[in-house]
Amino acid sequence: AMNKKLAILVLSVLIVVTTLLITMFEIVIPSSKYSDAEKFLNNNEYIRAIELYDELSNYKDSQDKAISTRYLLATSYFESKDYQKAYETFFKIIDYKDSLSKRNESGYAYAQQLLADGKHEEAAKVFEVTKDYKDSVELKNQCILNVAKKFFEEKDYYSVITMCEKNGSLSANEELYKAACYNYGLEKSASGNAETAIIYFDKADDYSDAKELIKLEKYNYVKANMDKNHPITFEYLKELKDAGYDDSASIYNDWYGWNVTVIAVNSDTGNRITNRKAINKKYPVIFHYKLNGGAPNEKMFVNIKM
């Protein structure tokens, strides 16, 4: 009986202690943290207040307080001209009050600072976010052009091309884009990559002698791949022949011109070997022909009149 009473006593103590701990963790400590957060908020110590509100999560109105305090923090950053932090903080509460317009305003100011520091690529990214605010689109395009020019000066033509294509056709960099394609085509031509060179000379359009270089590259490709059954070789050679380039017509005719050879003359439809010097008038005269040549998939129709 004594052991039973002791067990009941111990269990009762555990229940009381557990209850106290639960009360401590679920009520006392959160209440204390919430009170501290309120004090920090009233003292304009927004960051410390936000940390506590975030920790309290679902306690009372902590989630709402975390958002409204972030708004105050972002506003204080903006007023002190720390536009980067204002931009980043407004971003976190984009649906709260006028945070969207405030984000654009602070982002625009932040991008202007980046632009002044010569950080054109970073500025372009921010101007893209604030594209609905003032002249952000024009400034973004100018930033892209400045970065593209820098790449061009460094002879990094592929980066110029990538940047221009990624950001759409901008009239301001159209000539720069063509020049980059032209120079990149020259690089590929020098390394013996005719197919890629042709692609970029074609993108260069009317820049310099790009159109003539396309013909030259195609001609060089044909000369390097003298295989009449190769589809690319055939395609290039046909284009060159039609354009009257160099001896392309001669090569084309040698490869694909039709040749008709009489292989037998007799009166036997099944005999393509024996030639007869004399044929009886009772039997028809049959000419057996052999056709050679023709472009891939080209057909020849023979119409013989006697």
PDB file of C-alpha atoms in Angstrom:
ATOM      1  CA  ALA A   1       0.000   0.000   0.000  1.00  0.00           C
ATOM      2  CA  MET A   2       2.928   2.303   0.819  1.00  0.00           C
ATOM      3  CA  ASN A   3       4.481   1.755  -2.586  1.00  0.00           C
ATOM      4  CA  LYS A   4       1.152   2.471  -4.231  1.00  0.00           C
ATOM      5  CA  LYS A   5       0.788   5.788  -2.351  1.00  0.00           C
ATOM      6  CA  LEU A   6       4.373   6.717  -3.295  1.00  0.00           C
ATOM      7  CA  ALA A   7       3.711   5.963  -6.926  1.00  0.00           C
ATOM      8  CA  ILE A   8       0.570   8.112  -6.887  1.00  0.00           C
ATOM      9  CA  LEU A   9       2.500  10.928  -5.230  1.00  0.00           C
ATOM     10  CA  VAL A  10       5.309  10.785  -7.798  1.00  0.00           C
ATOM     11  CA  LEU A  11       2.801  10.709 -10.646  1.00  0.00           C
ATOM     12  CA  SER A  12       0.994  13.703  -9.204  1.00  0.00           C
ATOM     13  CA  VAL A  13       4.225  15.634  -8.936  1.00  0.00           C
ATOM     14  CA  LEU A  14       5.112  14.779 -12.556  1.00  0.00           C
ATOM     15  CA  ILE A  15       1.707  15.978 -13.727  1.00  0.00           C
ATOM     16  CA  VAL A  16       2.105  19.243 -11.843  1.00  0.00           C
ATOM     17  CA  VAL A  17       5.639  19.767 -13.172  1.00  0.00           C
ATOM     18  CA  THR A  18       4.567  18.938 -16.719  1.00  0.00           C
ATOM     19  CA  THR A  19       1.645  21.347 -16.448  1.00  0.00           C
ATOM     20  CA  LEU A  20       3.952  24.061 -15.149  1.00  0.00           C
ATOM     21  CA  LEU A  21       6.424  23.436 -18.002  1.00  0.00           C
ATOM     22  CA  ILE A  22       3.645  23.537 -20.581  1.00  0.00           C
ATOM     23  CA  THR A  23       2.356  26.746 -19.063  1.00  0.00           C
ATOM     24  CA  MET A  24       5.899  28.122 -19.063  1.00  0.00           C
ATOM     25  CA  PHE A  25       6.591  27.296 -22.717  1.00  0.00           C
ATOM     26  CA  GLU A  26       3.160  28.011 -24.162  1.00  0.00           C
ATOM     27  CA  ILE A  27       2.090  31.016 -22.127  1.00  0.00           C
ATOM     28  CA  VAL A  28       4.730  32.602 -19.888  1.00  0.00           C
ATOM     29  CA  ILE A  29       7.718  32.603 -22.276  1.00  0.00           C
ATOM     30  CA  PRO A  30       5.696  33.630 -25.390  1.00  0.00           C
ATOM     31  CA  SER A  31       3.995  36.342 -23.366  1.00  0.00           C
ATOM     32  CA  SER A  32       7.371  37.605 -22.186  1.00  0.00           C
ATOM     33  CA  LYS A  33       8.809  37.530 -25.739  1.00  0.00           C
ATOM     34  CA  TYR A  34       5.749  39.285 -27.092  1.00  0.00           C
ATOM     35  CA  SER A  35       6.111  41.963 -24.430  1.00  0.00           C
ATOM     36  CA  ASP A  36       9.792  42.382 -25.349  1.00  0.00           C
ATOM     37  CA  ALA A  37       8.909  42.616 -29.021  1.00  0.00           C
ATOM     38  CA  GLU A  38       6.396  45.367 -28.262  1.00  0.00           C
ATOM     39  CA  LYS A  39       9.063  47.278 -26.339  1.00  0.00           C
ATOM     40  CA  PHE A  40      11.532  46.977 -29.217  1.00  0.00           C
ATOM     41  CA  LEU A  41       8.836  48.137 -31.614  1.00  0.00           C
ATOM     42  CA  ASN A  42       8.032  51.188 -29.491  1.00  0.00           C
ATOM     43  CA  ASN A  43      11.751  52.010 -29.335  1.00  0.00           C
ATOM     44  CA  ASN A  44      12.025  51.764 -33.150  1.00  0.00           C
ATOM     45  CA  GLU A  45      14.297  48.721 -32.812  1.00  0.00           C
ATOM     46  CA  TYR A  46      12.517  47.073 -35.691  1.00  0.00           C
ATOM     47  CA  ILE A  47      14.989  44.284 -36.487  1.00  0.00           C
ATOM     48  CA  ARG A  48      14.965  42.922 -32.918  1.00  0.00           C
ATOM     49  CA  ALA A  49      11.178  43.180 -32.792  1.00  0.00           C
ATOM     50  CA  ILE A  50      10.838  41.296 -36.110  1.00  0.00           C
ATOM     51  CA  GLU A  51      13.111  38.497 -34.872  1.00  0.00           C
ATOM     52  CA  LEU A  52      10.848  37.936 -31.845  1.00  0.00           C
ATOM     53  CA  TYR A  53       7.617  38.190 -33.829  1.00  0.00           C
ATOM     54  CA  ASP A  54       8.980  35.600 -36.287  1.00  0.00           C
ATOM     55  CA  GLU A  55       9.901  33.278 -33.390  1.00  0.00           C
ATOM     56  CA  LEU A  56       6.434  33.643 -31.851  1.00  0.00           C
ATOM     57  CA  SER A  57       4.843  32.651 -35.173  1.00  0.00           C
ATOM     58  CA  ASN A  58       1.171  31.925 -34.346  1.00  0.00           C
ATOM     59  CA  TYR A  59       1.110  33.570 -30.904  1.00  0.00           C
ATOM     60  CA  LYS A  60      -1.570  36.254 -30.817  1.00  0.00           C
ATOM     61  CA  ASP A  61      -1.106  38.604 -33.805  1.00  0.00           C
ATOM     62  CA  SER A  62       2.647  38.037 -34.128  1.00  0.00           C
ATOM     63  CA  GLN A  63       2.499  37.243 -37.858  1.00  0.00           C
ATOM     64  CA  ASP A  64       0.657  40.472 -38.614  1.00  0.00           C
ATOM     65  CA  LYS A  65       3.015  42.404 -36.349  1.00  0.00           C
ATOM     66  CA  ALA A  66       6.046  40.931 -38.154  1.00  0.00           C
ATOM     67  CA  ILE A  67       4.678  42.211 -41.481  1.00  0.00           C
ATOM     68  CA  SER A  68       3.699  45.672 -40.249  1.00  0.00           C
ATOM     69  CA  THR A  69       7.067  46.048 -38.483  1.00  0.00           C
ATOM     70  CA  ARG A  70       8.913  45.069 -41.657  1.00  0.00           C
ATOM     71  CA  TYR A  71       6.991  47.823 -43.417  1.00  0.00           C
ATOM     72  CA  LEU A  72       8.212  50.323 -40.808  1.00  0.00           C
ATOM     73  CA  LEU A  73      11.757  48.957 -41.163  1.00  0.00           C
ATOM     74  CA  ALA A  74      11.672  49.266 -44.980  1.00  0.00           C
ATOM     75  CA  THR A  75      10.314  52.797 -44.683  1.00  0.00           C
ATOM     76  CA  SER A  76      13.100  53.754 -42.275  1.00  0.00           C
ATOM     77  CA  TYR A  77      15.686  52.336 -44.714  1.00  0.00           C
ATOM     78  CA  PHE A  78      14.184  54.399 -47.526  1.00  0.00           C
ATOM     79  CA  GLU A  79      14.177  57.582 -45.446  1.00  0.00           C
ATOM     80  CA  SER A  80      17.845  57.060 -44.566  1.00  0.00           C
ATOM     81  CA  LYS A  81      18.568  56.464 -48.309  1.00  0.00           C
ATOM     82  CA  ASP A  82      19.613  52.855 -47.822  1.00  0.00           C
ATOM     83  CA  TYR A  83      17.697  51.993 -50.972  1.00  0.00           C
ATOM     84  CA  GLN A  84      19.064  48.476 -51.358  1.00  0.00           C
ATOM     85  CA  LYS A  85      17.775  47.343 -47.960  1.00  0.00           C
ATOM     86  CA  ALA A  86      14.497  49.210 -48.488  1.00  0.00           C
ATOM     87  CA  TYR A  87      14.051  47.468 -51.851  1.00  0.00           C
ATOM     88  CA  GLU A  88      14.835  44.031 -50.409  1.00  0.00           C
ATOM     89  CA  THR A  89      12.582  44.516 -47.357  1.00  0.00           C
ATOM     90  CA  PHE A  90       9.588  45.809 -49.300  1.00  0.00           C
ATOM     91  CA  PHE A  91      10.026  42.774 -51.548  1.00  0.00           C
ATOM     92  CA  LYS A  92       9.311  40.478 -48.570  1.00  0.00           C
ATOM     93  CA  ILE A  93       5.927  42.110 -47.852  1.00  0.00           C
ATOM     94  CA  ILE A  94       4.918  42.851 -51.441  1.00  0.00           C
ATOM     95  CA  ASP A  95       1.171  42.416 -50.780  1.00  0.00           C
ATOM     96  CA  TYR A  96       1.060  44.646 -47.707  1.00  0.00           C
ATOM     97  CA  LYS A  97      -0.417  48.138 -48.139  1.00  0.00           C
ATOM     98  CA  ASP A  98       1.528  50.040 -50.839  1.00  0.00           C
ATOM     99  CA  SER A  99       4.658  47.881 -50.585  1.00  0.00           C
ATOM    100  CA  LEU A 100       4.595  47.101 -54.305  1.00  0.00           C
ATOM    101  CA  SER A 101       4.837  50.752 -55.317  1.00  0.00           C
ATOM    102  CA  LYS A 102       7.335  51.377 -52.493  1.00  0.00           C
ATOM    103  CA  ARG A 103       9.448  48.479 -53.749  1.00  0.00           C
ATOM    104  CA  ASN A 104       9.467  49.998 -57.229  1.00  0.00           C
ATOM    105  CA  GLU A 105      10.363  53.420 -55.905  1.00  0.00           C
ATOM    106  CA  SER A 106      13.199  52.166 -53.707  1.00  0.00           C
ATOM    107  CA  GLY A 107      14.342  49.703 -56.390  1.00  0.00           C
ATOM    108  CA  TYR A 108      14.530  52.479 -58.960  1.00  0.00           C
ATOM    109  CA  ALA A 109      16.655  54.572 -56.581  1.00  0.00           C
ATOM    110  CA  TYR A 110      18.849  51.531 -55.818  1.00  0.00           C
ATOM    111  CA  ALA A 111      19.362  50.830 -59.531  1.00  0.00           C
ATOM    112  CA  GLN A 112      20.353  54.468 -60.050  1.00  0.00           C
ATOM    113  CA  GLN A 113      23.038  54.021 -57.382  1.00  0.00           C
ATOM    114  CA  LEU A 114      24.296  50.857 -59.102  1.00  0.00           C
ATOM    115  CA  LEU A 115      24.378  52.717 -62.396  1.00  0.00           C
ATOM    116  CA  ALA A 116      26.402  55.537 -60.831  1.00  0.00           C
ATOM    117  CA  ASP A 117      28.871  52.932 -59.518  1.00  0.00           C
ATOM    118  CA  GLY A 118      29.288  51.470 -62.994  1.00  0.00           C
ATOM    119  CA  LYS A 119      27.474  48.239 -62.094  1.00  0.00           C
ATOM    120  CA  HIS A 120      25.390  48.182 -65.246  1.00  0.00           C
ATOM    121  CA  GLU A 121      24.537  44.483 -65.289  1.00  0.00           C
ATOM    122  CA  GLU A 122      23.241  44.534 -61.682  1.00  0.00           C
ATOM    123  CA  ALA A 123      21.343  47.761 -62.377  1.00  0.00           C
ATOM    124  CA  ALA A 124      19.667  46.189 -65.434  1.00  0.00           C
ATOM    125  CA  LYS A 125      18.307  43.347 -63.288  1.00  0.00           C
ATOM    126  CA  VAL A 126      16.733  45.775 -60.809  1.00  0.00           C
ATOM    127  CA  PHE A 127      15.345  48.010 -63.574  1.00  0.00           C
ATOM    128  CA  GLU A 128      13.729  44.874 -65.025  1.00  0.00           C
ATOM    129  CA  VAL A 129      11.910  44.330 -61.701  1.00  0.00           C
ATOM    130  CA  THR A 130      10.767  47.972 -61.568  1.00  0.00           C
ATOM    131  CA  LYS A 131       9.875  48.063 -65.286  1.00  0.00           C
ATOM    132  CA  ASP A 132       6.468  49.652 -64.630  1.00  0.00           C
ATOM    133  CA  TYR A 133       8.034  52.572 -62.767  1.00  0.00           C
ATOM    134  CA  LYS A 134       9.067  55.754 -64.606  1.00  0.00           C
ATOM    135  CA  ASP A 135      11.660  55.139 -67.362  1.00  0.00           C
ATOM    136  CA  SER A 136      12.979  51.838 -65.959  1.00  0.00           C
ATOM    137  CA  VAL A 137      12.637  50.033 -69.307  1.00  0.00           C
ATOM    138  CA  GLU A 138      14.701  52.642 -71.175  1.00  0.00           C
ATOM    139  CA  LEU A 139      17.341  52.640 -68.455  1.00  0.00           C
ATOM    140  CA  LYS A 140      17.474  48.848 -68.422  1.00  0.00           C
ATOM    141  CA  ASN A 141      18.050  48.830 -72.182  1.00  0.00           C
ATOM    142  CA  GLN A 142      20.805  51.411 -71.825  1.00  0.00           C
ATOM    143  CA  CYS A 143      22.473  49.287 -69.145  1.00  0.00           C
ATOM    144  CA  ILE A 144      22.326  46.232 -71.392  1.00  0.00           C
ATOM    145  CA  LEU A 145      23.851  48.221 -74.229  1.00  0.00           C
ATOM    146  CA  ASN A 146      26.663  49.454 -71.979  1.00  0.00           C
ATOM    147  CA  VAL A 147      27.451  45.906 -70.835  1.00  0.00           C
ATOM    148  CA  ALA A 148      27.311  44.650 -74.421  1.00  0.00           C
ATOM    149  CA  LYS A 149      29.739  47.381 -75.508  1.00  0.00           C
ATOM    150  CA  LYS A 150      32.111  46.376 -72.727  1.00  0.00           C
ATOM    151  CA  PHE A 151      32.013  42.741 -73.884  1.00  0.00           C
ATOM    152  CA  PHE A 152      32.589  43.878 -77.473  1.00  0.00           C
ATOM    153  CA  GLU A 153      35.663  45.901 -76.473  1.00  0.00           C
ATOM    154  CA  GLU A 154      36.983  42.786 -74.734  1.00  0.00           C
ATOM    155  CA  LYS A 155      36.316  40.819 -77.962  1.00  0.00           C
ATOM    156  CA  ASP A 156      33.893  38.564 -76.121  1.00  0.00           C
ATOM    157  CA  TYR A 157      31.550  38.535 -79.102  1.00  0.00           C
ATOM    158  CA  TYR A 158      29.520  35.534 -78.000  1.00  0.00           C
ATOM    159  CA  SER A 159      28.535  37.276 -74.744  1.00  0.00           C
ATOM    160  CA  VAL A 160      27.387  40.298 -76.760  1.00  0.00           C
ATOM    161  CA  ILE A 161      25.241  38.040 -78.936  1.00  0.00           C
ATOM    162  CA  THR A 162      23.792  36.173 -75.957  1.00  0.00           C
ATOM    163  CA  MET A 163      22.956  39.385 -74.110  1.00  0.00           C
ATOM    164  CA  CYS A 164      21.259  40.953 -77.127  1.00  0.00           C
ATOM    165  CA  GLU A 165      19.237  37.841 -77.980  1.00  0.00           C
ATOM    166  CA  LYS A 166      18.202  37.300 -74.370  1.00  0.00           C
ATOM    167  CA  ASN A 167      16.905  40.845 -74.036  1.00  0.00           C
ATOM    168  CA  GLY A 168      15.102  41.096 -77.333  1.00  0.00           C
ATOM    169  CA  SER A 169      15.684  43.212 -80.392  1.00  0.00           C
ATOM    170  CA  LEU A 170      16.673  46.698 -79.277  1.00  0.00           C
ATOM    171  CA  SER A 171      17.169  49.286 -82.005  1.00  0.00           C
ATOM    172  CA  ALA A 172      20.013  50.839 -80.010  1.00  0.00           C
ATOM    173  CA  ASN A 173      22.142  47.718 -80.172  1.00  0.00           C
ATOM    174  CA  GLU A 174      21.100  46.322 -83.562  1.00  0.00           C
ATOM    175  CA  GLU A 175      24.339  47.405 -85.252  1.00  0.00           C
ATOM    176  CA  LEU A 176      26.402  46.191 -82.301  1.00  0.00           C
ATOM    177  CA  TYR A 177      24.633  42.828 -82.483  1.00  0.00           C
ATOM    178  CA  LYS A 178      25.359  42.462 -86.196  1.00  0.00           C
ATOM    179  CA  ALA A 179      28.996  43.419 -85.679  1.00  0.00           C
ATOM    180  CA  ALA A 180      29.323  40.841 -82.885  1.00  0.00           C
ATOM    181  CA  CYS A 181      27.767  38.131 -85.075  1.00  0.00           C
ATOM    182  CA  TYR A 182      30.104  39.069 -87.926  1.00  0.00           C
ATOM    183  CA  ASN A 183      33.229  38.909 -85.751  1.00  0.00           C
ATOM    184  CA  TYR A 184      32.134  35.692 -84.080  1.00  0.00           C
ATOM    185  CA  GLY A 185      31.583  34.246 -87.549  1.00  0.00           C
ATOM    186  CA  LEU A 186      35.163  35.216 -88.443  1.00  0.00           C
ATOM    187  CA  GLU A 187      36.402  33.423 -85.327  1.00  0.00           C
ATOM    188  CA  LYS A 188      34.542  30.241 -86.257  1.00  0.00           C
ATOM    189  CA  SER A 189      35.736  30.479 -89.844  1.00  0.00           C
ATOM    190  CA  ALA A 190      39.352  30.756 -88.671  1.00  0.00           C
ATOM    191  CA  SER A 191      38.910  27.637 -86.535  1.00  0.00           C
ATOM    192  CA  GLY A 192      37.513  25.704 -89.510  1.00  0.00           C
ATOM    193  CA  ASN A 193      33.932  25.536 -88.245  1.00  0.00           C
ATOM    194  CA  ALA A 194      32.220  26.559 -91.472  1.00  0.00           C
ATOM    195  CA  GLU A 195      28.672  25.580 -90.470  1.00  0.00           C
ATOM    196  CA  THR A 196      28.707  27.737 -87.336  1.00  0.00           C
ATOM    197  CA  ALA A 197      30.423  30.570 -89.202  1.00  0.00           C
ATOM    198  CA  ILE A 198      27.600  30.516 -91.782  1.00  0.00           C
ATOM    199  CA  ILE A 199      24.955  30.713 -89.024  1.00  0.00           C
ATOM    200  CA  TYR A 200      26.506  33.854 -87.540  1.00  0.00           C
ATOM    201  CA  PHE A 201      27.309  35.509 -90.854  1.00  0.00           C
ATOM    202  CA  ASP A 202      23.642  35.012 -91.679  1.00  0.00           C
ATOM    203  CA  LYS A 203      22.679  36.727 -88.397  1.00  0.00           C
ATOM    204  CA  ALA A 204      25.033  39.584 -89.279  1.00  0.00           C
ATOM    205  CA  ASP A 205      22.708  40.243 -92.225  1.00  0.00           C
ATOM    206  CA  ASP A 206      23.907  43.267 -94.217  1.00  0.00           C
ATOM    207  CA  TYR A 207      26.908  44.028 -92.004  1.00  0.00           C
ATOM    208  CA  SER A 208      30.124  44.466 -93.996  1.00  0.00           C
ATOM    209  CA  ASP A 209      30.684  41.599 -96.472  1.00  0.00           C
ATOM    210  CA  ALA A 210      28.792  38.984 -94.430  1.00  0.00           C
ATOM    211  CA  LYS A 211      26.660  37.855 -97.384  1.00  0.00           C
ATOM    212  CA  GLU A 212      29.717  37.226 -99.556  1.00  0.00           C
ATOM    213  CA  LEU A 213      31.444  35.402 -96.717  1.00  0.00           C
ATOM    214  CA  ILE A 214      28.445  33.079 -96.434  1.00  0.00           C
ATOM    215  CA  LYS A 215      28.996  32.043-100.052  1.00  0.00           C
ATOM    216  CA  LEU A 216      32.718  31.624 -99.492  1.00  0.00           C
ATOM    217  CA  GLU A 217      32.148  29.457 -96.392  1.00  0.00           C
ATOM    218  CA  LYS A 218      29.625  27.304 -98.224  1.00  0.00           C
ATOM    219  CA  TYR A 219      32.017  26.932-101.147  1.00  0.00           C
ATOM    220  CA  ASN A 220      34.859  25.971 -98.792  1.00  0.00           C
ATOM    221  CA  TYR A 221      32.549  23.489 -97.090  1.00  0.00           C
ATOM    222  CA  VAL A 222      31.711  21.867-100.433  1.00  0.00           C
ATOM    223  CA  LYS A 223      35.401  21.693-101.347  1.00  0.00           C
ATOM    224  CA  ALA A 224      36.246  20.152 -97.980  1.00  0.00           C
ATOM    225  CA  ASN A 225      33.377  17.636 -98.218  1.00  0.00           C
ATOM    226  CA  MET A 226      33.390  16.427-101.808  1.00  0.00           C
ATOM    227  CA  ASP A 227      30.621  13.929-101.180  1.00  0.00           C
ATOM    228  CA  LYS A 228      27.721  14.296-103.577  1.00  0.00           C
ATOM    229  CA  ASN A 229      25.475  12.175-101.346  1.00  0.00           C
ATOM    230  CA  HIS A 230      25.953  14.429 -98.302  1.00  0.00           C
ATOM    231  CA  PRO A 231      22.711  16.450 -97.795  1.00  0.00           C
ATOM    232  CA  ILE A 232      24.433  19.632 -96.527  1.00  0.00           C
ATOM    233  CA  THR A 233      26.992  19.537 -99.321  1.00  0.00           C
ATOM    234  CA  PHE A 234      24.178  19.172-101.862  1.00  0.00           C
ATOM    235  CA  GLU A 235      22.169  21.999-100.276  1.00  0.00           C
ATOM    236  CA  TYR A 236      25.135  24.400-100.295  1.00  0.00           C
ATOM    237  CA  LEU A 237      26.216  23.471-103.803  1.00  0.00           C
ATOM    238  CA  LYS A 238      22.720  23.988-105.205  1.00  0.00           C
ATOM    239  CA  GLU A 239      22.508  27.443-103.578  1.00  0.00           C
ATOM    240  CA  LEU A 240      25.914  28.368-104.958  1.00  0.00           C
ATOM    241  CA  LYS A 241      25.028  27.106-108.446  1.00  0.00           C
ATOM    242  CA  ASP A 242      21.814  29.142-108.413  1.00  0.00           C
ATOM    243  CA  ALA A 243      23.808  32.182-107.325  1.00  0.00           C
ATOM    244  CA  GLY A 244      26.387  31.586-110.089  1.00  0.00           C
ATOM    245  CA  TYR A 245      29.244  31.370-107.605  1.00  0.00           C
ATOM    246  CA  ASP A 246      32.678  30.455-109.016  1.00  0.00           C
ATOM    247  CA  ASP A 247      32.736  26.964-110.590  1.00  0.00           C
ATOM    248  CA  SER A 248      29.768  25.677-108.551  1.00  0.00           C
ATOM    249  CA  ALA A 249      27.681  25.041-111.672  1.00  0.00           C
ATOM    250  CA  SER A 250      30.468  22.942-113.163  1.00  0.00           C
ATOM    251  CA  ILE A 251      30.821  20.846-109.995  1.00  0.00           C
ATOM    252  CA  TYR A 252      27.037  20.472-109.750  1.00  0.00           C
ATOM    253  CA  ASN A 253      26.724  19.298-113.339  1.00  0.00           C
ATOM    254  CA  ASP A 254      29.612  16.838-112.931  1.00  0.00           C
ATOM    255  CA  TRP A 255      27.919  15.314-109.901  1.00  0.00           C
ATOM    256  CA  TYR A 256      24.253  15.544-110.717  1.00  0.00           C
ATOM    257  CA  GLY A 257      23.995  15.972-114.515  1.00  0.00           C
ATOM    258  CA  TRP A 258      22.032  13.248-116.280  1.00  0.00           C
ATOM    259  CA  ASN A 259      23.858  10.901-118.681  1.00  0.00           C
ATOM    260  CA  VAL A 260      21.971   8.646-121.089  1.00  0.00           C
ATOM    261  CA  THR A 261      23.845   5.641-122.483  1.00  0.00           C
ATOM    262  CA  VAL A 262      22.502   3.214-125.071  1.00  0.00           C
ATOM    263  CA  ILE A 263      23.508  -0.210-123.787  1.00  0.00           C
ATOM    264  CA  ALA A 264      21.755  -2.410-126.350  1.00  0.00           C
ATOM    265  CA  VAL A 265      19.701  -2.325-129.575  1.00  0.00           C
ATOM    266  CA  ASN A 266      17.641  -5.376-130.380  1.00  0.00           C
ATOM    267  CA  SER A 267      14.096  -6.634-130.656  1.00  0.00           C
ATOM    268  CA  ASP A 268      13.952  -8.421-127.301  1.00  0.00           C
ATOM    269  CA  THR A 269      12.509  -6.565-124.289  1.00  0.00           C
ATOM    270  CA  GLY A 270      14.265  -8.915-121.902  1.00  0.00           C
ATOM    271  CA  ASN A 271      17.670  -8.771-123.555  1.00  0.00           C
ATOM    272  CA  ARG A 272      19.787  -5.827-122.460  1.00  0.00           C
ATOM    273  CA  ILE A 273      23.104  -7.221-123.550  1.00  0.00           C
ATOM    274  CA  THR A 274      22.999  -8.313-127.187  1.00  0.00           C
ATOM    275  CA  ASN A 275      23.326  -5.684-129.879  1.00  0.00           C
ATOM    276  CA  ARG A 276      22.064  -6.662-133.293  1.00  0.00           C
ATOM    277  CA  LYS A 277      23.408  -5.267-136.517  1.00  0.00           C
ATOM    278  CA  ALA A 278      20.355  -6.365-138.465  1.00  0.00           C
ATOM    279  CA  ILE A 279      16.845  -6.545-137.150  1.00  0.00           C
ATOM    280  CA  ASN A 280      13.973  -8.237-138.892  1.00  0.00           C
ATOM    281  CA  LYS A 281      11.207  -5.894-139.887  1.00  0.00           C
ATOM    282  CA  LYS A 282       8.687  -8.265-138.369  1.00  0.00           C
ATOM    283  CA  TYR A 283       9.994  -7.396-134.931  1.00  0.00           C
ATOM    284  CA  PRO A 284      10.137  -4.013-133.242  1.00  0.00           C
ATOM    285  CA  VAL A 285      13.392  -2.168-132.730  1.00  0.00           C
ATOM    286  CA  ILE A 286      14.054  -1.821-128.983  1.00  0.00           C
ATOM    287  CA  PHE A 287      16.645   0.551-127.584  1.00  0.00           C
ATOM    288  CA  HIS A 288      17.879  -0.193-124.067  1.00  0.00           C
ATOM    289  CA  TYR A 289      19.099   2.910-122.182  1.00  0.00           C
ATOM    290  CA  LYS A 290      20.960   3.410-118.958  1.00  0.00           C
ATOM    291  CA  LEU A 291      20.456   6.685-117.015  1.00  0.00           C
ATOM    292  CA  ASN A 292      23.107   7.974-114.627  1.00  0.00           C
ATOM    293  CA  GLY A 293      23.206  11.065-112.444  1.00  0.00           C
ATOM    294  CA  GLY A 294      20.549  13.314-111.000  1.00  0.00           C
ATOM    295  CA  ALA A 295      20.333  15.124-107.697  1.00  0.00           C
ATOM    296  CA  PRO A 296      19.087  13.270-104.584  1.00  0.00           C
ATOM    297  CA  ASN A 297      15.427  12.247-105.034  1.00  0.00           C
ATOM    298  CA  GLU A 298      15.348  13.756-108.550  1.00  0.00           C
ATOM    299  CA  LYS A 299      13.337  11.889-111.182  1.00  0.00           C
ATOM    300  CA  MET A 300      13.926  11.668-114.927  1.00  0.00           C
ATOM    301  CA  PHE A 301      11.178  11.083-117.495  1.00  0.00           C
ATOM    302  CA  VAL A 302      12.355   9.943-120.946  1.00  0.00           C
ATOM    303  CA  ASN A 303      10.244  10.741-123.968  1.00  0.00           C
ATOM    304  CA  ILE A 304      11.678   9.285-127.214  1.00  0.00           C
ATOM    305  CA  LYS A 305      10.270  10.196-130.616  1.00  0.00           C
ATOM    306  CA  MET A 306      11.217   8.114-133.656  1.00  0.00           C
TER     307      MET A 306
END
